[in-house]
Amino acid sequence: MKILLLLFLTLSLFGGDFEEMKNTFEKGNADRAIAIARINAMKGDVAAMYDLGLLYYAKGSTNEAKRWLERSVRNGGKGALGISIILFSQSRSRDGYKKVTESLVNVEKSPIRSALMAVSRDLSENRREASGKDYLTVAELFYGDKIIAPDLRMALFLTNQAAKKGDEKAMELMGDAYWRSNYTRKSPMVAPQTGNALNVALEYYSDASGLGNLDAMAKMGKLHIIGPRNVRRIQYGVELILKSANGGSPLGAQMAAELYFEGQGVRADRRQALEWYAKATEICEVNKILANLYRQGEEADRYAAAYKQCANTDKYKGQYHLLFEQF
């Protein structure tokens, strides 16, 4: 799940310079993107000032980022919420979070502004009134593909708070943090590993599964199948995966396909495996698996084309996912 920072988005036709700046940044050349935005910002374009602030922050130049965001605000543009988010990322004390709260008072209302205000008040006043959704919304700013520079310690803290408040997605993410495997390698967090890390992961997955999180159910099942002896319950794991798959989870369907393809806890059945894989093609890598399994022919070509398309979509995703304003 990815929450787009809608505050950074303006729907409009893209100008030439803007398009070049955005595409250049997404291909990993931040310096060139900054140069394009800076030329326009120096000409007085307020939107370019705002974009330049985002680019500098993505590169780690916090002072320059704040300077251009503030300049955008002084000229009637965006930037106030961006400044507050940067302040939050730098805060490590009650006074720091209090300053964030104060900076948000006159910021235009938005879901992220509301979540940031609620969490900042909690942290500045040592209370726990913000919702689990609020904590997870703010935590997702730190996962490494948003405006905030990655801070996995902060992400883990905020996500755990969301899990404690009953957010099922946060529970799944916490389970991922404690179970580092092929199925959680894209998870943004790594928890401090302890002797009972897998038991901790199972607890989080179980709680999330109980709230209807089918992906957490599938991961719980897989961990029971392939985990060490102290957590291994193969038949129970198979039941969980099939329940998740039948409930409509693409991840559950992928895991069910693996069970039938490998004969793990069930009788090996290539036809069943292919049927389950076909229900999991929302997961990009599954298309590649199917293309390889069919090897040649119409089915192979179709899945190979699908894999190429989804893989190219992710090809130029960098460390940040910035939603700029057109200039």
mmCIF file of C-alpha atoms in Angstrom:
data_model
loop_
_atom_site.group_PDB
_atom_site.id
_atom_site.type_symbol
_atom_site.label_atom_id
_atom_site.label_comp_id
_atom_site.label_asym_id
_atom_site.label_seq_id
_atom_site.Cartn_x
_atom_site.Cartn_y
_atom_site.Cartn_z
ATOM 1 C CA MET A 1 0.000 0.000 0.000
ATOM 2 C CA LYS A 2 1.328 3.421 -1.029
ATOM 3 C CA ILE A 3 -0.274 6.732 0.093
ATOM 4 C CA LEU A 4 0.364 9.351 -2.587
ATOM 5 C CA LEU A 5 1.243 12.765 -1.298
ATOM 6 C CA LEU A 6 -1.633 14.560 -2.962
ATOM 7 C CA LEU A 7 -0.473 17.857 -1.565
ATOM 8 C CA PHE A 8 2.351 17.743 -4.099
ATOM 9 C CA LEU A 9 0.117 17.139 -7.090
ATOM 10 C CA THR A 10 -1.560 19.571 -9.447
ATOM 11 C CA LEU A 11 -3.454 18.105 -12.383
ATOM 12 C CA SER A 12 -2.490 20.013 -15.506
ATOM 13 C CA LEU A 13 -0.824 19.790 -18.896
ATOM 14 C CA PHE A 14 2.908 19.357 -18.542
ATOM 15 C CA GLY A 15 5.222 21.959 -20.015
ATOM 16 C CA GLY A 16 8.435 20.978 -21.793
ATOM 17 C CA ASP A 17 10.838 21.993 -19.026
ATOM 18 C CA PHE A 18 8.647 20.448 -16.360
ATOM 19 C CA GLU A 19 8.402 17.152 -18.217
ATOM 20 C CA GLU A 20 12.159 17.050 -18.768
ATOM 21 C CA MET A 21 12.830 17.819 -15.089
ATOM 22 C CA LYS A 22 10.451 15.108 -13.861
ATOM 23 C CA ASN A 23 11.677 12.425 -16.274
ATOM 24 C CA THR A 24 15.310 13.273 -15.610
ATOM 25 C CA PHE A 25 14.796 12.947 -11.862
ATOM 26 C CA GLU A 26 12.953 9.648 -12.182
ATOM 27 C CA LYS A 27 15.870 8.273 -14.211
ATOM 28 C CA GLY A 28 18.223 9.078 -11.344
ATOM 29 C CA ASN A 29 19.851 12.330 -12.474
ATOM 30 C CA ALA A 30 18.906 14.661 -9.607
ATOM 31 C CA ASP A 31 21.568 17.241 -10.504
ATOM 32 C CA ARG A 32 20.184 17.737 -14.003
ATOM 33 C CA ALA A 33 16.626 17.952 -12.629
ATOM 34 C CA ILE A 34 17.741 20.599 -10.132
ATOM 35 C CA ALA A 35 19.405 22.605 -12.886
ATOM 36 C CA ILE A 36 16.195 22.639 -14.950
ATOM 37 C CA ALA A 37 14.019 23.641 -12.005
ATOM 38 C CA ARG A 38 16.528 26.238 -10.814
ATOM 39 C CA ILE A 39 16.600 28.042 -14.159
ATOM 40 C CA ASN A 40 12.828 28.466 -14.005
ATOM 41 C CA ALA A 41 12.815 29.310 -10.296
ATOM 42 C CA MET A 42 15.390 32.067 -10.827
ATOM 43 C CA LYS A 43 13.061 33.525 -13.458
ATOM 44 C CA GLY A 44 10.416 33.883 -10.734
ATOM 45 C CA ASP A 45 8.284 30.810 -11.432
ATOM 46 C CA VAL A 46 6.678 29.982 -8.060
ATOM 47 C CA ALA A 47 5.870 26.358 -8.964
ATOM 48 C CA ALA A 48 9.486 25.812 -9.998
ATOM 49 C CA MET A 49 10.619 27.206 -6.611
ATOM 50 C CA TYR A 50 8.426 24.626 -4.924
ATOM 51 C CA ASP A 51 9.694 21.768 -7.113
ATOM 52 C CA LEU A 52 13.272 22.895 -6.551
ATOM 53 C CA GLY A 53 12.720 22.657 -2.800
ATOM 54 C CA LEU A 54 11.496 19.070 -3.174
ATOM 55 C CA LEU A 55 14.450 18.155 -5.355
ATOM 56 C CA TYR A 56 16.976 19.591 -2.928
ATOM 57 C CA TYR A 57 15.365 17.694 -0.083
ATOM 58 C CA ALA A 58 15.424 14.465 -2.078
ATOM 59 C CA LYS A 59 19.148 14.988 -2.546
ATOM 60 C CA GLY A 60 19.650 15.603 1.175
ATOM 61 C CA SER A 61 20.261 19.362 0.978
ATOM 62 C CA THR A 62 17.815 20.282 3.744
ATOM 63 C CA ASN A 63 18.798 23.937 4.115
ATOM 64 C CA GLU A 64 18.431 24.607 0.401
ATOM 65 C CA ALA A 65 15.140 22.716 0.396
ATOM 66 C CA LYS A 66 13.694 24.854 3.189
ATOM 67 C CA ARG A 67 14.985 28.037 1.566
ATOM 68 C CA TRP A 68 13.208 27.370 -1.725
ATOM 69 C CA LEU A 69 10.032 26.054 -0.108
ATOM 70 C CA GLU A 70 9.878 29.196 2.048
ATOM 71 C CA ARG A 71 10.505 31.363 -1.006
ATOM 72 C CA SER A 72 7.616 29.622 -2.750
ATOM 73 C CA VAL A 73 5.331 30.310 0.223
ATOM 74 C CA ARG A 74 6.326 34.001 0.334
ATOM 75 C CA ASN A 75 5.323 34.294 -3.311
ATOM 76 C CA GLY A 76 1.945 32.647 -2.807
ATOM 77 C CA GLY A 77 2.894 29.110 -3.790
ATOM 78 C CA LYS A 78 2.924 25.735 -2.101
ATOM 79 C CA GLY A 79 5.508 24.647 0.420
ATOM 80 C CA ALA A 80 4.089 25.241 3.911
ATOM 81 C CA LEU A 81 3.158 21.615 4.495
ATOM 82 C CA GLY A 82 6.450 20.474 2.977
ATOM 83 C CA ILE A 83 8.306 22.631 5.499
ATOM 84 C CA SER A 84 6.307 21.096 8.359
ATOM 85 C CA ILE A 85 7.089 17.591 7.129
ATOM 86 C CA ILE A 86 10.796 18.414 7.042
ATOM 87 C CA LEU A 87 10.575 19.813 10.578
ATOM 88 C CA PHE A 88 8.927 16.585 11.744
ATOM 89 C CA SER A 89 11.653 14.478 10.142
ATOM 90 C CA GLN A 90 14.275 16.447 12.072
ATOM 91 C CA SER A 91 12.476 16.487 15.437
ATOM 92 C CA ARG A 92 13.714 14.338 18.287
ATOM 93 C CA SER A 93 12.189 16.064 21.324
ATOM 94 C CA ARG A 94 8.863 17.332 22.640
ATOM 95 C CA ASP A 95 9.873 20.888 21.825
ATOM 96 C CA GLY A 96 10.668 19.865 18.267
ATOM 97 C CA TYR A 97 7.279 18.238 17.762
ATOM 98 C CA LYS A 98 5.619 21.262 19.368
ATOM 99 C CA LYS A 99 7.211 23.443 16.686
ATOM 100 C CA VAL A 100 5.789 21.112 14.039
ATOM 101 C CA THR A 101 2.316 21.521 15.541
ATOM 102 C CA GLU A 102 2.705 25.292 15.547
ATOM 103 C CA SER A 103 3.910 25.309 11.945
ATOM 104 C CA LEU A 104 0.798 23.418 10.847
ATOM 105 C CA VAL A 105 -1.762 25.809 12.311
ATOM 106 C CA ASN A 106 -2.204 27.875 9.159
ATOM 107 C CA VAL A 107 -1.496 25.098 6.650
ATOM 108 C CA GLU A 108 -4.347 24.178 4.316
ATOM 109 C CA LYS A 109 -6.288 21.133 5.507
ATOM 110 C CA SER A 110 -5.458 17.772 3.961
ATOM 111 C CA PRO A 111 -5.284 14.136 5.156
ATOM 112 C CA ILE A 112 -1.525 14.336 5.676
ATOM 113 C CA ARG A 113 -1.760 17.673 7.462
ATOM 114 C CA SER A 114 -4.385 16.205 9.821
ATOM 115 C CA ALA A 115 -2.326 13.063 10.511
ATOM 116 C CA LEU A 116 0.862 15.043 11.051
ATOM 117 C CA MET A 117 -0.913 17.407 13.444
ATOM 118 C CA ALA A 118 -2.428 14.554 15.474
ATOM 119 C CA VAL A 119 0.837 12.600 15.762
ATOM 120 C CA SER A 120 2.902 15.717 16.532
ATOM 121 C CA ARG A 121 0.514 16.621 19.343
ATOM 122 C CA ASP A 122 0.808 13.113 20.744
ATOM 123 C CA LEU A 123 4.590 13.237 20.713
ATOM 124 C CA SER A 124 4.847 16.796 22.038
ATOM 125 C CA GLU A 125 2.382 16.270 24.879
ATOM 126 C CA ASN A 126 3.117 12.609 25.681
ATOM 127 C CA ARG A 127 -0.395 11.444 24.932
ATOM 128 C CA ARG A 128 -1.806 8.735 22.643
ATOM 129 C CA GLU A 129 -4.926 10.238 21.097
ATOM 130 C CA ALA A 130 -3.990 10.004 17.414
ATOM 131 C CA SER A 131 -5.499 7.067 15.540
ATOM 132 C CA GLY A 132 -3.650 4.092 14.117
ATOM 133 C CA LYS A 133 -4.398 5.438 10.644
ATOM 134 C CA ASP A 134 -2.771 8.764 11.587
ATOM 135 C CA TYR A 135 0.395 7.030 12.782
ATOM 136 C CA LEU A 136 0.623 4.836 9.690
ATOM 137 C CA THR A 137 0.025 7.800 7.360
ATOM 138 C CA VAL A 138 2.993 9.606 8.884
ATOM 139 C CA ALA A 139 5.095 6.426 9.049
ATOM 140 C CA GLU A 140 4.697 5.922 5.311
ATOM 141 C CA LEU A 141 6.488 9.224 4.708
ATOM 142 C CA PHE A 142 9.660 7.540 5.955
ATOM 143 C CA TYR A 143 9.614 4.344 3.904
ATOM 144 C CA GLY A 144 12.028 5.667 1.322
ATOM 145 C CA ASP A 145 9.869 6.501 -1.697
ATOM 146 C CA LYS A 146 8.210 9.708 -0.553
ATOM 147 C CA ILE A 147 9.469 13.245 0.031
ATOM 148 C CA ILE A 148 11.012 12.401 3.408
ATOM 149 C CA ALA A 149 14.526 10.982 3.474
ATOM 150 C CA PRO A 150 14.369 7.344 4.672
ATOM 151 C CA ASP A 151 14.439 6.910 8.436
ATOM 152 C CA LEU A 152 13.657 3.280 9.213
ATOM 153 C CA ARG A 153 13.968 3.805 12.965
ATOM 154 C CA MET A 154 11.219 6.399 12.844
ATOM 155 C CA ALA A 155 9.191 4.294 10.398
ATOM 156 C CA LEU A 156 9.379 1.298 12.724
ATOM 157 C CA PHE A 157 8.378 3.349 15.776
ATOM 158 C CA LEU A 158 5.391 4.983 14.086
ATOM 159 C CA THR A 159 4.229 1.759 12.429
ATOM 160 C CA ASN A 160 4.397 -0.094 15.723
ATOM 161 C CA GLN A 161 2.261 2.619 17.319
ATOM 162 C CA ALA A 162 -0.266 2.173 14.499
ATOM 163 C CA ALA A 163 -0.246 -1.598 15.065
ATOM 164 C CA LYS A 164 -0.857 -1.146 18.780
ATOM 165 C CA LYS A 165 -3.901 0.932 17.889
ATOM 166 C CA GLY A 166 -5.337 -1.874 15.774
ATOM 167 C CA ASP A 167 -4.322 -0.967 12.227
ATOM 168 C CA GLU A 168 -4.183 -4.289 10.345
ATOM 169 C CA LYS A 169 -1.833 -3.047 7.606
ATOM 170 C CA ALA A 170 0.591 -1.786 10.245
ATOM 171 C CA MET A 171 0.457 -5.215 11.909
ATOM 172 C CA GLU A 172 1.377 -6.847 8.598
ATOM 173 C CA LEU A 173 4.288 -4.443 8.105
ATOM 174 C CA MET A 174 5.562 -5.169 11.601
ATOM 175 C CA GLY A 175 5.385 -8.887 10.846
ATOM 176 C CA ASP A 176 7.418 -8.255 7.687
ATOM 177 C CA ALA A 177 9.989 -6.348 9.721
ATOM 178 C CA TYR A 178 10.584 -9.389 11.926
ATOM 179 C CA TRP A 179 10.496 -11.962 9.118
ATOM 180 C CA ARG A 180 13.106 -11.181 6.487
ATOM 181 C CA SER A 181 12.362 -13.513 3.566
ATOM 182 C CA ASN A 182 11.745 -13.542 -0.181
ATOM 183 C CA TYR A 183 8.129 -12.693 0.558
ATOM 184 C CA THR A 184 8.938 -9.599 2.590
ATOM 185 C CA ARG A 185 12.070 -8.343 0.821
ATOM 186 C CA LYS A 186 10.210 -5.282 -0.461
ATOM 187 C CA SER A 187 9.135 -4.350 3.040
ATOM 188 C CA PRO A 188 10.483 -0.941 4.011
ATOM 189 C CA MET A 189 11.579 -1.899 7.519
ATOM 190 C CA VAL A 190 13.881 -4.216 9.394
ATOM 191 C CA ALA A 191 13.214 -4.745 13.083
ATOM 192 C CA PRO A 192 15.926 -5.441 15.665
ATOM 193 C CA GLN A 193 16.381 -9.197 15.470
ATOM 194 C CA THR A 194 15.929 -11.208 18.633
ATOM 195 C CA GLY A 195 15.974 -14.897 19.432
ATOM 196 C CA ASN A 196 12.206 -15.120 19.029
ATOM 197 C CA ALA A 197 11.899 -12.830 16.001
ATOM 198 C CA LEU A 198 9.799 -15.306 14.000
ATOM 199 C CA ASN A 199 7.410 -15.807 16.896
ATOM 200 C CA VAL A 200 6.998 -12.029 17.045
ATOM 201 C CA ALA A 201 6.304 -11.966 13.296
ATOM 202 C CA LEU A 202 3.682 -14.683 13.693
ATOM 203 C CA GLU A 203 1.954 -12.724 16.449
ATOM 204 C CA TYR A 204 1.679 -9.654 14.235
ATOM 205 C CA TYR A 205 0.485 -11.698 11.240
ATOM 206 C CA SER A 206 -2.055 -13.511 13.402
ATOM 207 C CA ASP A 207 -3.472 -10.242 14.719
ATOM 208 C CA ALA A 208 -3.680 -8.767 11.204
ATOM 209 C CA SER A 209 -5.222 -11.974 9.840
ATOM 210 C CA GLY A 210 -7.862 -11.864 12.540
ATOM 211 C CA LEU A 211 -8.858 -8.433 11.239
ATOM 212 C CA GLY A 212 -9.265 -9.760 7.691
ATOM 213 C CA ASN A 213 -5.824 -9.038 6.221
ATOM 214 C CA LEU A 214 -5.492 -11.841 3.640
ATOM 215 C CA ASP A 215 -1.877 -11.077 2.727
ATOM 216 C CA ALA A 216 -0.881 -11.349 6.382
ATOM 217 C CA MET A 217 -2.767 -14.655 6.525
ATOM 218 C CA ALA A 218 -0.798 -15.978 3.546
ATOM 219 C CA LYS A 219 2.531 -14.901 5.042
ATOM 220 C CA MET A 220 1.590 -16.512 8.333
ATOM 221 C CA GLY A 221 0.814 -19.731 6.492
ATOM 222 C CA LYS A 222 4.080 -19.708 4.548
ATOM 223 C CA LEU A 223 6.094 -19.052 7.688
ATOM 224 C CA HIS A 224 4.441 -22.059 9.359
ATOM 225 C CA ILE A 225 5.452 -24.203 6.357
ATOM 226 C CA ILE A 226 9.041 -23.133 5.701
ATOM 227 C CA GLY A 227 10.030 -21.772 9.105
ATOM 228 C CA PRO A 228 12.267 -23.553 11.612
ATOM 229 C CA ARG A 229 10.995 -26.481 13.656
ATOM 230 C CA ASN A 230 9.783 -24.367 16.565
ATOM 231 C CA VAL A 231 7.193 -22.599 14.356
ATOM 232 C CA ARG A 232 6.534 -25.301 11.746
ATOM 233 C CA ARG A 233 2.907 -26.437 11.374
ATOM 234 C CA ILE A 234 2.718 -27.506 7.742
ATOM 235 C CA GLN A 235 -0.939 -28.509 7.362
ATOM 236 C CA TYR A 236 -2.130 -25.452 9.254
ATOM 237 C CA GLY A 237 0.058 -23.325 7.003
ATOM 238 C CA VAL A 238 -1.468 -24.899 3.895
ATOM 239 C CA GLU A 239 -4.964 -24.189 5.219
ATOM 240 C CA LEU A 240 -4.098 -20.531 5.809
ATOM 241 C CA ILE A 241 -2.611 -20.060 2.337
ATOM 242 C CA LEU A 242 -5.562 -21.664 0.570
ATOM 243 C CA LYS A 243 -8.002 -19.613 2.638
ATOM 244 C CA SER A 244 -6.126 -16.454 1.683
ATOM 245 C CA ALA A 245 -6.007 -17.463 -1.990
ATOM 246 C CA ASN A 246 -9.701 -18.347 -2.098
ATOM 247 C CA GLY A 247 -10.424 -15.009 -0.432
ATOM 248 C CA GLY A 248 -8.900 -13.191 -3.409
ATOM 249 C CA SER A 249 -5.360 -12.360 -2.275
ATOM 250 C CA PRO A 250 -2.887 -12.380 -5.214
ATOM 251 C CA LEU A 251 -0.097 -13.182 -2.754
ATOM 252 C CA GLY A 252 -2.138 -16.073 -1.374
ATOM 253 C CA ALA A 253 -2.702 -17.290 -4.945
ATOM 254 C CA GLN A 254 1.032 -17.133 -5.679
ATOM 255 C CA MET A 255 1.805 -19.128 -2.550
ATOM 256 C CA ALA A 256 -0.939 -21.654 -3.372
ATOM 257 C CA ALA A 257 0.610 -22.100 -6.822
ATOM 258 C CA GLU A 258 3.975 -22.771 -5.215
ATOM 259 C CA LEU A 259 2.434 -25.392 -2.946
ATOM 260 C CA TYR A 260 0.979 -27.311 -5.883
ATOM 261 C CA PHE A 261 4.022 -26.862 -8.094
ATOM 262 C CA GLU A 262 6.423 -28.115 -5.425
ATOM 263 C CA GLY A 263 4.087 -30.639 -3.771
ATOM 264 C CA GLN A 264 4.528 -28.911 -0.419
ATOM 265 C CA GLY A 265 1.854 -30.098 1.990
ATOM 266 C CA VAL A 266 -0.370 -31.051 -0.989
ATOM 267 C CA ARG A 267 -0.120 -33.469 -3.908
ATOM 268 C CA ALA A 268 1.952 -31.908 -6.709
ATOM 269 C CA ASP A 269 -0.330 -30.755 -9.517
ATOM 270 C CA ARG A 270 1.044 -28.616 -12.357
ATOM 271 C CA ARG A 271 -2.430 -27.758 -13.681
ATOM 272 C CA GLN A 272 -3.538 -26.482 -10.274
ATOM 273 C CA ALA A 273 -0.316 -24.559 -9.937
ATOM 274 C CA LEU A 274 -0.834 -22.820 -13.280
ATOM 275 C CA GLU A 275 -4.421 -21.943 -12.363
ATOM 276 C CA TRP A 276 -3.341 -20.337 -9.104
ATOM 277 C CA TYR A 277 -0.468 -18.479 -10.764
ATOM 278 C CA ALA A 278 -2.961 -17.088 -13.313
ATOM 279 C CA LYS A 279 -4.883 -15.534 -10.391
ATOM 280 C CA ALA A 280 -1.736 -13.861 -9.068
ATOM 281 C CA THR A 281 -0.617 -11.860 -12.102
ATOM 282 C CA GLU A 282 -1.110 -8.562 -10.236
ATOM 283 C CA ILE A 283 2.305 -9.471 -8.822
ATOM 284 C CA CYS A 284 4.707 -8.555 -11.603
ATOM 285 C CA GLU A 285 7.172 -11.420 -11.056
ATOM 286 C CA VAL A 286 4.407 -14.002 -11.442
ATOM 287 C CA ASN A 287 4.080 -13.062 -15.132
ATOM 288 C CA LYS A 288 7.756 -13.906 -15.606
ATOM 289 C CA ILE A 289 7.274 -17.232 -13.817
ATOM 290 C CA LEU A 290 4.332 -18.102 -16.085
ATOM 291 C CA ALA A 291 6.234 -17.097 -19.216
ATOM 292 C CA ASN A 292 9.051 -19.449 -18.203
ATOM 293 C CA LEU A 293 6.669 -22.278 -17.331
ATOM 294 C CA TYR A 294 4.878 -22.098 -20.695
ATOM 295 C CA ARG A 295 8.224 -21.496 -22.475
ATOM 296 C CA GLN A 296 6.716 -20.956 -25.920
ATOM 297 C CA GLY A 297 3.427 -20.303 -27.642
ATOM 298 C CA GLU A 298 0.667 -17.764 -27.197
ATOM 299 C CA GLU A 299 0.478 -18.069 -23.403
ATOM 300 C CA ALA A 300 4.228 -17.639 -23.006
ATOM 301 C CA ASP A 301 4.244 -14.566 -25.249
ATOM 302 C CA ARG A 302 1.298 -13.009 -23.418
ATOM 303 C CA TYR A 303 2.848 -13.392 -19.976
ATOM 304 C CA ALA A 304 6.268 -12.263 -21.225
ATOM 305 C CA ALA A 305 4.689 -9.084 -22.623
ATOM 306 C CA ALA A 306 2.799 -8.498 -19.374
ATOM 307 C CA TYR A 307 5.997 -8.905 -17.371
ATOM 308 C CA LYS A 308 7.904 -6.512 -19.625
ATOM 309 C CA GLN A 309 5.185 -3.893 -19.240
ATOM 310 C CA CYS A 310 4.970 -4.038 -15.445
ATOM 311 C CA ALA A 311 8.745 -4.298 -15.038
ATOM 312 C CA ASN A 312 9.268 -1.170 -17.148
ATOM 313 C CA THR A 313 6.742 0.678 -15.012
ATOM 314 C CA ASP A 314 9.014 0.176 -12.003
ATOM 315 C CA LYS A 315 12.314 0.539 -13.843
ATOM 316 C CA TYR A 316 13.049 4.154 -13.038
ATOM 317 C CA LYS A 317 11.568 4.322 -9.568
ATOM 318 C CA GLY A 318 14.183 5.872 -7.361
ATOM 319 C CA GLN A 319 14.523 6.371 -3.666
ATOM 320 C CA TYR A 320 11.858 9.073 -3.606
ATOM 321 C CA HIS A 321 8.439 9.443 -5.165
ATOM 322 C CA LEU A 322 7.885 13.159 -5.575
ATOM 323 C CA LEU A 323 4.694 14.634 -6.939
ATOM 324 C CA PHE A 324 5.668 17.947 -8.424
ATOM 325 C CA GLU A 325 3.684 21.000 -9.461
ATOM 326 C CA GLN A 326 3.691 21.870 -13.152
ATOM 327 C CA PHE A 327 5.567 24.990 -14.242
#
